[in-house]
mmCIF file of C-alpha atoms and ligand atoms in Angstrom:
data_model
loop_
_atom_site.group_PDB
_atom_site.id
_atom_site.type_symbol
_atom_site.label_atom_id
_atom_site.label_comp_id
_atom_site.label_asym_id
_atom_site.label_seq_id
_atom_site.Cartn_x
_atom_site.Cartn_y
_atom_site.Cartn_z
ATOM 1 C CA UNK A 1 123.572 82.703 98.571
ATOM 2 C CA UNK A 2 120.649 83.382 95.721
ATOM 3 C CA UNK A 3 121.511 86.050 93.782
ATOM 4 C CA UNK A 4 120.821 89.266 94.210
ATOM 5 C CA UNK A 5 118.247 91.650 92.667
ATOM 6 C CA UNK A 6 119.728 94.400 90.304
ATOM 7 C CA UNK A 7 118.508 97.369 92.515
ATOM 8 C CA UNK A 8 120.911 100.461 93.235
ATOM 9 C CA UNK A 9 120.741 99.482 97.457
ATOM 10 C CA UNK A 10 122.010 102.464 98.407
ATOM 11 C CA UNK A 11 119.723 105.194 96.661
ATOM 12 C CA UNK A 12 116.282 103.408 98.618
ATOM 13 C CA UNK A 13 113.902 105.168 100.238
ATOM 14 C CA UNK A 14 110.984 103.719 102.569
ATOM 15 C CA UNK A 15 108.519 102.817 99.369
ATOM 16 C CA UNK A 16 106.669 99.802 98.631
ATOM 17 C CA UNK A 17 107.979 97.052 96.593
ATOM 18 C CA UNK A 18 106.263 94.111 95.209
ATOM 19 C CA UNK A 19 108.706 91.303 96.207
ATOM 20 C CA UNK A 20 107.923 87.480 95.028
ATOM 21 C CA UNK A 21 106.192 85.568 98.288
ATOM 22 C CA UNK A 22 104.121 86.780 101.217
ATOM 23 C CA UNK A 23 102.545 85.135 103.688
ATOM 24 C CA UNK A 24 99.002 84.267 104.515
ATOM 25 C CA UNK A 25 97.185 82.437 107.270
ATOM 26 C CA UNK A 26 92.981 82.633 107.998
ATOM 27 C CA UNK A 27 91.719 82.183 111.120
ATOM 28 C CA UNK A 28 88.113 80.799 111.504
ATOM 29 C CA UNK A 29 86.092 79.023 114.313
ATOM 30 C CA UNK A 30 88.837 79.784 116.618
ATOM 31 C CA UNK A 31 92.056 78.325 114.858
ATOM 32 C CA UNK A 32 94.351 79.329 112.227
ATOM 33 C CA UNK A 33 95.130 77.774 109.208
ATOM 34 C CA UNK A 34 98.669 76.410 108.681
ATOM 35 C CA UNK A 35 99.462 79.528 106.515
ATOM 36 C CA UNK A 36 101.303 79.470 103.049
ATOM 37 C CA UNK A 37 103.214 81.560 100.867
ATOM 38 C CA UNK A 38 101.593 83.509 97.633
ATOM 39 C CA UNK A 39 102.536 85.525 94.668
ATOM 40 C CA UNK A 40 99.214 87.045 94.715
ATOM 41 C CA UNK A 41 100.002 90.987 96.390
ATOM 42 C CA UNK A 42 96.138 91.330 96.262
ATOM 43 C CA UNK A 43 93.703 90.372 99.040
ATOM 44 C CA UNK A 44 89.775 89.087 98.055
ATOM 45 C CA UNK A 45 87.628 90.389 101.399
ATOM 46 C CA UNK A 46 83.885 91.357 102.290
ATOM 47 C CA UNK A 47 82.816 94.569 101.576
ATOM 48 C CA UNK A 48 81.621 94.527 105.068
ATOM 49 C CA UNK A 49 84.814 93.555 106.827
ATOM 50 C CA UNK A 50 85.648 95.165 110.514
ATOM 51 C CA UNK A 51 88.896 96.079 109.431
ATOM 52 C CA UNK A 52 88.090 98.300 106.498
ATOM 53 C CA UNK A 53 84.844 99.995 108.694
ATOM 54 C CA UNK A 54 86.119 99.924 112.077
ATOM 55 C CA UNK A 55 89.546 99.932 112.394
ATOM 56 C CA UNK A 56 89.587 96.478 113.647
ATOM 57 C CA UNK A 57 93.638 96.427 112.097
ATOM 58 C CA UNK A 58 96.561 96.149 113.799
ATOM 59 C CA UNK A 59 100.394 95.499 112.068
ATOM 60 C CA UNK A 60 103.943 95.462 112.674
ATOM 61 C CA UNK A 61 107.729 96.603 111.682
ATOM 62 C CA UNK A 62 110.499 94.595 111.625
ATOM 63 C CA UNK A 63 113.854 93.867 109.659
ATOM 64 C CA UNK A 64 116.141 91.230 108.609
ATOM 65 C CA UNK A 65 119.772 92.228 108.179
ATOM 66 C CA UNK A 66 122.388 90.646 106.374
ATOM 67 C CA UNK A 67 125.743 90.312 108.384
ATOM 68 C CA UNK A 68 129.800 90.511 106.611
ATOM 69 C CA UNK A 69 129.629 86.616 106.142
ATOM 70 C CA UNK A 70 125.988 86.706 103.631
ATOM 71 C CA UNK A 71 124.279 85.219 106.363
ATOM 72 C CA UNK A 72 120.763 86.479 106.862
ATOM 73 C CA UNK A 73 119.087 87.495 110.385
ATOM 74 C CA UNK A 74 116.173 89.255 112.075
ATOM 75 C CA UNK A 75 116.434 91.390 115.139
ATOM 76 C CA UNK A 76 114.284 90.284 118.572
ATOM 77 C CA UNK A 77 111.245 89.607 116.538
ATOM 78 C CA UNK A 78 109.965 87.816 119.569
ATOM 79 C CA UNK A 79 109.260 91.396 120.821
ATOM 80 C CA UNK A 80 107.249 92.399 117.724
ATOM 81 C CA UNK A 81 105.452 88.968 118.268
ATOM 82 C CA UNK A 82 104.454 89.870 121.804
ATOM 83 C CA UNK A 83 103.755 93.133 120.994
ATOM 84 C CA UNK A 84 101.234 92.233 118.122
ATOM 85 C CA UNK A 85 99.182 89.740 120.570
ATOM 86 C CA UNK A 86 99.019 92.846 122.700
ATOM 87 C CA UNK A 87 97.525 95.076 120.006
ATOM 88 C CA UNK A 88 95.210 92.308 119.190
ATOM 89 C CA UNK A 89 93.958 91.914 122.022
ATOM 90 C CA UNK A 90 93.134 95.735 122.589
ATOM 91 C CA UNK A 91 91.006 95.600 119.698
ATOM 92 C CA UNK A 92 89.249 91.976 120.288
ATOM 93 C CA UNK A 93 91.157 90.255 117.519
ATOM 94 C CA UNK A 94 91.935 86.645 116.797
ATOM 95 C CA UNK A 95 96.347 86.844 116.967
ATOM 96 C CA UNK A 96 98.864 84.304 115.738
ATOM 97 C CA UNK A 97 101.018 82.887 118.571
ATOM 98 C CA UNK A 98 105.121 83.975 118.819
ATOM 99 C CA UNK A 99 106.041 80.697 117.302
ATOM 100 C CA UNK A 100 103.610 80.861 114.433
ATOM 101 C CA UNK A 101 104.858 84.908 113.439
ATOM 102 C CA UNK A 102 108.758 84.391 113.980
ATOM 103 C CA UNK A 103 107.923 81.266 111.402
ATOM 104 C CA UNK A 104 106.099 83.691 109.117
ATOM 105 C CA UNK A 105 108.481 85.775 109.078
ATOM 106 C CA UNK A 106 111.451 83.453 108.339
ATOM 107 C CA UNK A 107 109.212 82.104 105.358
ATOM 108 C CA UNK A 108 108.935 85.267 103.958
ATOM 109 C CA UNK A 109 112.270 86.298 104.209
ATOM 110 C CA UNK A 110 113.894 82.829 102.796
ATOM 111 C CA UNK A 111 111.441 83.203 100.055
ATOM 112 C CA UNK A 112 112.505 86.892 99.129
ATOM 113 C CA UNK A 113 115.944 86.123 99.787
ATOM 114 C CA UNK A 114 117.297 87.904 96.353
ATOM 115 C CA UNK A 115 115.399 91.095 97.974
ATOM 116 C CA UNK A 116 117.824 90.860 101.116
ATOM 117 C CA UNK A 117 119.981 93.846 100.505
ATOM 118 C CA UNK A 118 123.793 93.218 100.869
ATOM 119 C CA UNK A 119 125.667 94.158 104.230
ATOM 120 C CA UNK A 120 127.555 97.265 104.154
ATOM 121 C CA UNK A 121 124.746 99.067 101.461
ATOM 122 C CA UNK A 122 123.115 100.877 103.972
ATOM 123 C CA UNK A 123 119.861 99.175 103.280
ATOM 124 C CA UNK A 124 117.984 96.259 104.794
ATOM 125 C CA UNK A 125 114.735 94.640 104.386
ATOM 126 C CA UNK A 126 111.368 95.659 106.297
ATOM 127 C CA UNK A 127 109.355 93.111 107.291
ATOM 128 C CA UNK A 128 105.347 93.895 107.613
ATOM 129 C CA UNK A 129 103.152 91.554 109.180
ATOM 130 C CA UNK A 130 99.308 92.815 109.678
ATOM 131 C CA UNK A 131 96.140 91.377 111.184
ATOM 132 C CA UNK A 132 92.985 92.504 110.540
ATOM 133 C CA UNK A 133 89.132 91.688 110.814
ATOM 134 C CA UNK A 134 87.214 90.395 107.472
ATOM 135 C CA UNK A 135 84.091 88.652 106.844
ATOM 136 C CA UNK A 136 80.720 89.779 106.842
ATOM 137 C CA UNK A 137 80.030 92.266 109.612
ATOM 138 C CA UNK A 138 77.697 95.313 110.038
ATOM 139 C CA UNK A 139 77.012 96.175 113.654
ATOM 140 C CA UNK A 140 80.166 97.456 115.577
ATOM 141 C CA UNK A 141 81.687 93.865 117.268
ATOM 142 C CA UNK A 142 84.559 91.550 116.742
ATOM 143 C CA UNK A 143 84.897 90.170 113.098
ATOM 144 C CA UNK A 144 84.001 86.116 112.443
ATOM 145 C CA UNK A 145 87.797 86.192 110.310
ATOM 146 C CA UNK A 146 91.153 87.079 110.950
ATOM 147 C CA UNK A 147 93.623 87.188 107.942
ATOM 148 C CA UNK A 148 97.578 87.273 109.262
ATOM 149 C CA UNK A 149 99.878 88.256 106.518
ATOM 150 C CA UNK A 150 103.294 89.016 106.304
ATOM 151 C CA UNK A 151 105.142 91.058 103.240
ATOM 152 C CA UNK A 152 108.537 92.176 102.645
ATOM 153 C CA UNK A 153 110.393 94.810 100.857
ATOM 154 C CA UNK A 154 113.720 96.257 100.152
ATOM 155 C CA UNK A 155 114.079 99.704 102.153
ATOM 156 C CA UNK A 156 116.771 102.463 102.765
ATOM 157 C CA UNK A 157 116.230 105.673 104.980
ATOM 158 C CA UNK A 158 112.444 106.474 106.477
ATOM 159 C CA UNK A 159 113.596 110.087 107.208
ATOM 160 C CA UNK A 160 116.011 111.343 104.612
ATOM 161 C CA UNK A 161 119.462 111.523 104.841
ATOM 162 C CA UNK A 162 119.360 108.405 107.231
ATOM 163 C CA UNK A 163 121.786 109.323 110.044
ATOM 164 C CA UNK A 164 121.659 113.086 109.775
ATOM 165 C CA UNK A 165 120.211 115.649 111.606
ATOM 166 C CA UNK A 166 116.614 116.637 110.953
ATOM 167 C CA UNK A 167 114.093 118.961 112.329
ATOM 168 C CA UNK A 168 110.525 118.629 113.858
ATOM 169 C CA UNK A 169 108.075 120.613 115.046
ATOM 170 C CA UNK A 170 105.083 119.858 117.754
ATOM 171 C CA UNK A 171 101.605 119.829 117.160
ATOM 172 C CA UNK A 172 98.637 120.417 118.727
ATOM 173 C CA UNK A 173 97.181 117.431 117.864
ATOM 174 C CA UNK A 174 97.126 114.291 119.223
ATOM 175 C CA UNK A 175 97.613 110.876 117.672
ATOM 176 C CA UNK A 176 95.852 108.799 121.042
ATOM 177 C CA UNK A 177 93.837 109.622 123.877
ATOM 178 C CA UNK A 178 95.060 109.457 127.142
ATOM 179 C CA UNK A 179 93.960 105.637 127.876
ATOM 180 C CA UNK A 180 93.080 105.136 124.280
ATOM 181 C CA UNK A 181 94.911 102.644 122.031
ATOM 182 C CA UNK A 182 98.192 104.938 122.070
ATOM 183 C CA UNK A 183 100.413 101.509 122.934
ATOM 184 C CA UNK A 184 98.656 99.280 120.545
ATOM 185 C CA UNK A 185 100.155 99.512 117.132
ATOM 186 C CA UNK A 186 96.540 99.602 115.212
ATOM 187 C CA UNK A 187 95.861 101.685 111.995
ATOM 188 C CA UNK A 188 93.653 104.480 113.481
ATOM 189 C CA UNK A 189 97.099 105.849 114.852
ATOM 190 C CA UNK A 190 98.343 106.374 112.061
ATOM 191 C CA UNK A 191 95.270 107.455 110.188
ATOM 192 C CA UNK A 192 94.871 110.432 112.920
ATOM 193 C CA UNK A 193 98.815 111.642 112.199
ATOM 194 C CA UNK A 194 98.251 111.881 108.507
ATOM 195 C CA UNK A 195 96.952 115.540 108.852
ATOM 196 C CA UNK A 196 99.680 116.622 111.441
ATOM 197 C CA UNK A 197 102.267 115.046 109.605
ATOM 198 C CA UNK A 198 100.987 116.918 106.583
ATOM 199 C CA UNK A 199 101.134 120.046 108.554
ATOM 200 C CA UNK A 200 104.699 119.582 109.698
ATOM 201 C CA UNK A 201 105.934 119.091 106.086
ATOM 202 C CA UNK A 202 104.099 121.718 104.259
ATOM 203 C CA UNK A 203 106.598 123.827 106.839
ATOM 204 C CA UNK A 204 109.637 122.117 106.197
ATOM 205 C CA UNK A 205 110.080 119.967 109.226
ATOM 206 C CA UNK A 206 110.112 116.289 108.690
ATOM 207 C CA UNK A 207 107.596 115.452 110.906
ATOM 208 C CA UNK A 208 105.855 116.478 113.807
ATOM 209 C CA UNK A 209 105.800 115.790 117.859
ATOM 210 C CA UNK A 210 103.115 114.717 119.447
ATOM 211 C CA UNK A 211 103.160 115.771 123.183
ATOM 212 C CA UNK A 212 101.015 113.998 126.086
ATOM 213 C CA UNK A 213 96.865 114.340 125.192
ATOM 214 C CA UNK A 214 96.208 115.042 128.561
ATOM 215 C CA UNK A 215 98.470 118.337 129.167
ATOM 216 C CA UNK A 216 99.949 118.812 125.755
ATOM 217 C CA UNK A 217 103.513 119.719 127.856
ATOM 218 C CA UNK A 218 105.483 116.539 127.565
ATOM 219 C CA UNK A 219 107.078 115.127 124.659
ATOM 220 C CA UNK A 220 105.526 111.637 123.521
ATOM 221 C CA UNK A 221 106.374 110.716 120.067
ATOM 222 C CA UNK A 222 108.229 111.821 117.050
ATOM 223 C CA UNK A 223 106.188 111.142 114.042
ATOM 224 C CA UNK A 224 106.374 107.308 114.099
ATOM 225 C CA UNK A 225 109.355 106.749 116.278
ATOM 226 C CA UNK A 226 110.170 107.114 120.092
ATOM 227 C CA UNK A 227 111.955 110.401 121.463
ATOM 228 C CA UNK A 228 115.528 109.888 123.476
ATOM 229 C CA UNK A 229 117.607 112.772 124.872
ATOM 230 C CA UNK A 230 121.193 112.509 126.281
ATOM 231 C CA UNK A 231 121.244 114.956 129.093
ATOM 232 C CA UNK A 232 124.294 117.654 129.872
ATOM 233 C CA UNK A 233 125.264 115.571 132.213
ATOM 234 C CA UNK A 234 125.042 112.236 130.129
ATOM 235 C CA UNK A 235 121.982 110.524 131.338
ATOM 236 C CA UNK A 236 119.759 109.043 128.693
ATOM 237 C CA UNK A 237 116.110 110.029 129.085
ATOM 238 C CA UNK A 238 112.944 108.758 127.194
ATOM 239 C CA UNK A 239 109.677 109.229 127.760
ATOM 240 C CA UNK A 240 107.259 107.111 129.558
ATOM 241 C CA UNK A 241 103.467 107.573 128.985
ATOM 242 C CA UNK A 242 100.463 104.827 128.289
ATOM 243 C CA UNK A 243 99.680 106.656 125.242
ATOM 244 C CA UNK A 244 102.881 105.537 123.359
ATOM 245 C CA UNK A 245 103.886 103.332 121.448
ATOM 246 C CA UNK A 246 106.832 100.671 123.372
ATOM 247 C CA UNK A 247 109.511 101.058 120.755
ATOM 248 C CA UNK A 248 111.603 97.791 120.620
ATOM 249 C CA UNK A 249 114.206 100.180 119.371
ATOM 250 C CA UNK A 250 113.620 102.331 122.227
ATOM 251 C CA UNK A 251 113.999 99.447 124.964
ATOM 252 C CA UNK A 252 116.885 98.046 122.986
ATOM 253 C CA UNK A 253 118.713 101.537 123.308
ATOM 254 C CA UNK A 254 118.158 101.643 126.486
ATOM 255 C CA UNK A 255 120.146 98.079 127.217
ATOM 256 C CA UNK A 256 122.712 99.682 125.146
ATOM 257 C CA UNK A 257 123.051 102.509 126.779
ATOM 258 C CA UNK A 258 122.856 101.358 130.660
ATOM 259 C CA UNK A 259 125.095 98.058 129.487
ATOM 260 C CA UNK A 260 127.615 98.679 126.800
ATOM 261 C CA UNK A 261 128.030 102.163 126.979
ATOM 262 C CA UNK A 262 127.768 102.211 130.917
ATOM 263 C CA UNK A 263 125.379 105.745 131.269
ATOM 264 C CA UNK A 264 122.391 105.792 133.405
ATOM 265 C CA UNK A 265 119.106 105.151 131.813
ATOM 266 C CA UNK A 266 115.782 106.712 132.534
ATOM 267 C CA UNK A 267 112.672 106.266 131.327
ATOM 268 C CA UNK A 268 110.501 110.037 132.686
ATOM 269 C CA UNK A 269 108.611 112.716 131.761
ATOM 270 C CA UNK A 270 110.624 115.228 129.252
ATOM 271 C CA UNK A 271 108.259 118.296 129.450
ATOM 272 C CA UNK A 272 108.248 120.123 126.280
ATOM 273 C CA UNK A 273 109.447 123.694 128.088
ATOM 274 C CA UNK A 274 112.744 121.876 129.500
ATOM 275 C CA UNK A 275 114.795 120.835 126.320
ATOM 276 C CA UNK A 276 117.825 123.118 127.513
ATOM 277 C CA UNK A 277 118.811 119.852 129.593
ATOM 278 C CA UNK A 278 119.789 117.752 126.891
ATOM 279 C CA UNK A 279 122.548 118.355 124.967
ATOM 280 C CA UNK A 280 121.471 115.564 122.234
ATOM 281 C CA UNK A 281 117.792 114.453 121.072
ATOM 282 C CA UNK A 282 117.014 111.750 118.586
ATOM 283 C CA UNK A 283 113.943 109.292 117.019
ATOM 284 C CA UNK A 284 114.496 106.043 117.699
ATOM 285 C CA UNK A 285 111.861 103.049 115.574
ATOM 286 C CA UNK A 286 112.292 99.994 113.696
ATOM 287 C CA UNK A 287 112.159 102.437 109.754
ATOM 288 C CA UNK A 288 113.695 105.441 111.391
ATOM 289 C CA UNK A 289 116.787 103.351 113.152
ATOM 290 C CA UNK A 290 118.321 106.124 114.497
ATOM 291 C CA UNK A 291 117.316 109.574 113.462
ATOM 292 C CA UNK A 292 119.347 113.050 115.077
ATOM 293 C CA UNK A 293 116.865 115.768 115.799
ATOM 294 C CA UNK A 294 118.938 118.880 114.940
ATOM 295 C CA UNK A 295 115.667 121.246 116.282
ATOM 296 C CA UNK A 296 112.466 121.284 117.446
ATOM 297 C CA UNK A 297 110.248 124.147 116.605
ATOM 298 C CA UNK A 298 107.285 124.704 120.017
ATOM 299 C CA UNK A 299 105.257 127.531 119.062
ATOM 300 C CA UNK A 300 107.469 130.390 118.065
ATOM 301 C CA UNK A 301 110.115 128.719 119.746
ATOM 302 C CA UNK A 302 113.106 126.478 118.032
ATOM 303 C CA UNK A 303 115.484 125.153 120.108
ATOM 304 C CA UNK A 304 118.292 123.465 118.569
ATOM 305 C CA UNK A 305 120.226 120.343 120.251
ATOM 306 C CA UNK A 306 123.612 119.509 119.226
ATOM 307 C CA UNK A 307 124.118 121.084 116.133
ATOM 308 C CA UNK A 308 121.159 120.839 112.415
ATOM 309 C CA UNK A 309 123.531 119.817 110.679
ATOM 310 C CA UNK A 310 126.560 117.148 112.924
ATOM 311 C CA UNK A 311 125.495 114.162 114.739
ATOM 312 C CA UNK A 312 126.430 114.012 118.438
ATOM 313 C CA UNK A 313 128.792 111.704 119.664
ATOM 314 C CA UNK A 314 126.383 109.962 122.147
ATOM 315 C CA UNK A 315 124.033 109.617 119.394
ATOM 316 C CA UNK A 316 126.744 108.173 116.733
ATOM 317 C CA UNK A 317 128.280 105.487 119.428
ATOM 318 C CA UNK A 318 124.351 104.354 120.491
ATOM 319 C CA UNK A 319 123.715 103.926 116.368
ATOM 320 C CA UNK A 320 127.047 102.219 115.959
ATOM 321 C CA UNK A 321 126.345 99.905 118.558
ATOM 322 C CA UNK A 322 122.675 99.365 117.756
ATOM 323 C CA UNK A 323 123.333 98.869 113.869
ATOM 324 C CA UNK A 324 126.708 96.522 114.866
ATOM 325 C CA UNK A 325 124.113 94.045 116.823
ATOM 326 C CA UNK A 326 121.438 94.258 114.007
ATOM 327 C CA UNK A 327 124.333 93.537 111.590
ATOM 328 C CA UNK A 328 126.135 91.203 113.488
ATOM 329 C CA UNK A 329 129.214 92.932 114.237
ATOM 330 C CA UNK A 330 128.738 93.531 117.341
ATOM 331 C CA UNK A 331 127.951 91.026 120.343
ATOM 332 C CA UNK A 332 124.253 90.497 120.361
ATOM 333 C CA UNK A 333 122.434 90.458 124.268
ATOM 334 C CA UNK A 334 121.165 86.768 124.239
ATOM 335 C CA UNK A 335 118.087 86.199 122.650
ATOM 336 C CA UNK A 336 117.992 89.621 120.557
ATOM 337 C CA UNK A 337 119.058 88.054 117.067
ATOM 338 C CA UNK A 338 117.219 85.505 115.416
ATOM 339 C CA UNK A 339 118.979 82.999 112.407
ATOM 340 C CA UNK A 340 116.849 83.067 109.590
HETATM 341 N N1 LIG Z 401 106.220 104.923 117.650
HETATM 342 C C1 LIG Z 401 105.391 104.714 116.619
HETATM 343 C C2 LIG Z 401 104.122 105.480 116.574
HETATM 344 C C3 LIG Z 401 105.726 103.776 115.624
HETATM 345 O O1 LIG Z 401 104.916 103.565 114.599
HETATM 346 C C4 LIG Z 401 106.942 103.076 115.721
HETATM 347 C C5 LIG Z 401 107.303 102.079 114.720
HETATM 348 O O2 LIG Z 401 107.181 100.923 114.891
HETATM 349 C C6 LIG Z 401 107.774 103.332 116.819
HETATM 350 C C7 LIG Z 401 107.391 104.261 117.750
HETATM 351 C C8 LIG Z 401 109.060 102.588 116.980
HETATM 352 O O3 LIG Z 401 108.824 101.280 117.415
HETATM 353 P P1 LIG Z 401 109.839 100.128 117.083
HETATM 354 O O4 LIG Z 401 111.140 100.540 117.604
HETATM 355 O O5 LIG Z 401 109.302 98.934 117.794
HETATM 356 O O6 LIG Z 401 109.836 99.960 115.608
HETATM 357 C C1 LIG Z 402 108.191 101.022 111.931
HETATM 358 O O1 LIG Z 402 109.195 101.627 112.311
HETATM 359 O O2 LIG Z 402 108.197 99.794 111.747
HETATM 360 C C2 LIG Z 402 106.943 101.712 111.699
HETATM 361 O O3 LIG Z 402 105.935 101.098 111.858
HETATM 362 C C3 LIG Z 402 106.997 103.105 111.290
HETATM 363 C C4 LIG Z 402 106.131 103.483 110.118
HETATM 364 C C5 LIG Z 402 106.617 102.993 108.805
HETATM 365 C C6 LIG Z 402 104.680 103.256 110.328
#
């Protein structure tokens, strides 16, 4: 095992950190390069590339984990793979195949592996691969260059605290249109949540929810994660809309919950007026693992869940299980964990 960086694990945030390697592969006249790794953290493009004037961008989120024995591992990043061809593809781009981003993202990894926090620290490393349009381009169309890249850093909690309850509050704006580019994971997303998220901090909550664009009564997203409720009568319920993102997290808590904690699953509408029916609420996303939502405020309403301040027990048991197959102490559904 390399050693280790001299960084206090446990006190991390979700902040950038300039590790030693990334990735970078070019694609041009319809192949990619091989790819190779580079100290260099700064990219050389065209003024006039899509990505910086149109949004042609997508990216990803994923982690590698190190277990009780020092080994190193990543969790189903076939799914992320898949996932990016599908934004890519919304968006015209040029997208690396599953093979050639799982082996990014193993390169990247064994190259930072001092960066790898230590099992039991509470921290992990985040994995970000993007793709985006460069080259010279004015008029609105699909760039001539594709640069895939893949960096890594350190992280600890997105929301604070980690695993305890915090509180959000909906908004009345939306981050996708109804049969926008809600399920592709592409930078204009995000751009249109910076002013809502602003919003939702500036009054204390930690983020805000966005609810469908069409009706603006059911619950979509929270912030950047999925929404899950565990209903009075213990049925786990998650939205289901084409304006949201498919949380890996989200599917993979739903395996957990239908097969190793036996409840029924469902994924359905959860209109914004109805919360009294869950007795337990949470975020769910690659940064946010697992995130308790104590309350959420709707208009001059706040209706709290399980407690602000104690997670529930449905909620503790689905993070214990999740984080145990992340971390390898728990048995892993075939497929989901990936040696680096
Ligand atoms: N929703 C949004 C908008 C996100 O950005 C993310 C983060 O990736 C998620 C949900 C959670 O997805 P995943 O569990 O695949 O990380
Ligand atoms: C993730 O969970 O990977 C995300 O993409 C969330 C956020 C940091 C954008």
């Amino acid at each position: 095992m390399a050693e280790l960086q001299n960084i206090k694990w446990s006190e991390l945030g979700f902040s950038y950190i300039k590790t030693d390697l990334r990735y970078i592969s070019i694609w041009e006249d319809g192949k990619w390069d091989d790819g190779k790794l580079v100290e260099d953290n700064k990219l050389h493009i065209s003024e006039a590339s899509t990505g910086l004037h149109y949004g042609q961008q997508c990216f990803e989120g994923l982690k590698a984990y190190r277990t009780k024995d020092g080994k190193i591992q990543l969790f189903r990043p076939d799914q992320n793979a898949k996932r990016m061809q599908q934004s890519c593809d919304r968006i015209r781009m040029a997208a690396p195949s599953v093979e050639k981003f799982i082996d990014a993202c193993r390169q990247v990894v064994k190259a930072n592996e001092s960066w790898v926090p230590p099992y039991g620290s509470g921290a992990t490393l985040y994995i970000r691969p993007f793709v985006f349009g460069c080259g010279d381009t004015i008029g609105v169309k699909p760039a001539p260059r594709y640069i895939f890249s893949v960096f890594c850093m350190p992280v600890g909690p997105y929301f604070k605290g980690g695993m305890t309850p915090v509180n959000f509050a909906t908004t009345g704006f939306d981050r996708a249109a109804p049969s926008g580019t809600g399920q592709a994971k592409v930078g204009g997303n995000y751009a249109a949540s910076l002013m809502p998220h602003e919003e939702a901090a500036e009054k204390g909550f930690a983020d805000c929810i966005y609810l469908d664009p069409s009706t603006h009564t059911k619950i979509e997203e929270v912030g950047a994660a999925n929404f899950f409720g565990i209903t009075k009568d213990n049925k786990f319920i998650t939205p289901s809309s084409p304006s949201i993102l498919p949380s890996i997290t989200k599917y993979s808590l739903l395996h957990v919950a239908k097969e190793y904690m036996k409840m029924e699953t469902e994924e359905s509408d959860v209109l914004i007026d109805n919360l009294e029916i869950f007795k337990e609420a949470g975020a769910c996303g690659t940064a946010a693992v697992i995130t308790p939502i104590g309350g959420v405020q709707h208009n001059d309403k706040f209706h709290i869940f399980h407690s602000e301040t104690e997670v529930g027990p449905v909620t503790q048991e689905l993070y214990e299980t999740l984080v145990g197959i992340q971390l390898g102490d728990v048995e892993a559904p075939e497929g989901w964990i990936v040696e680096v």
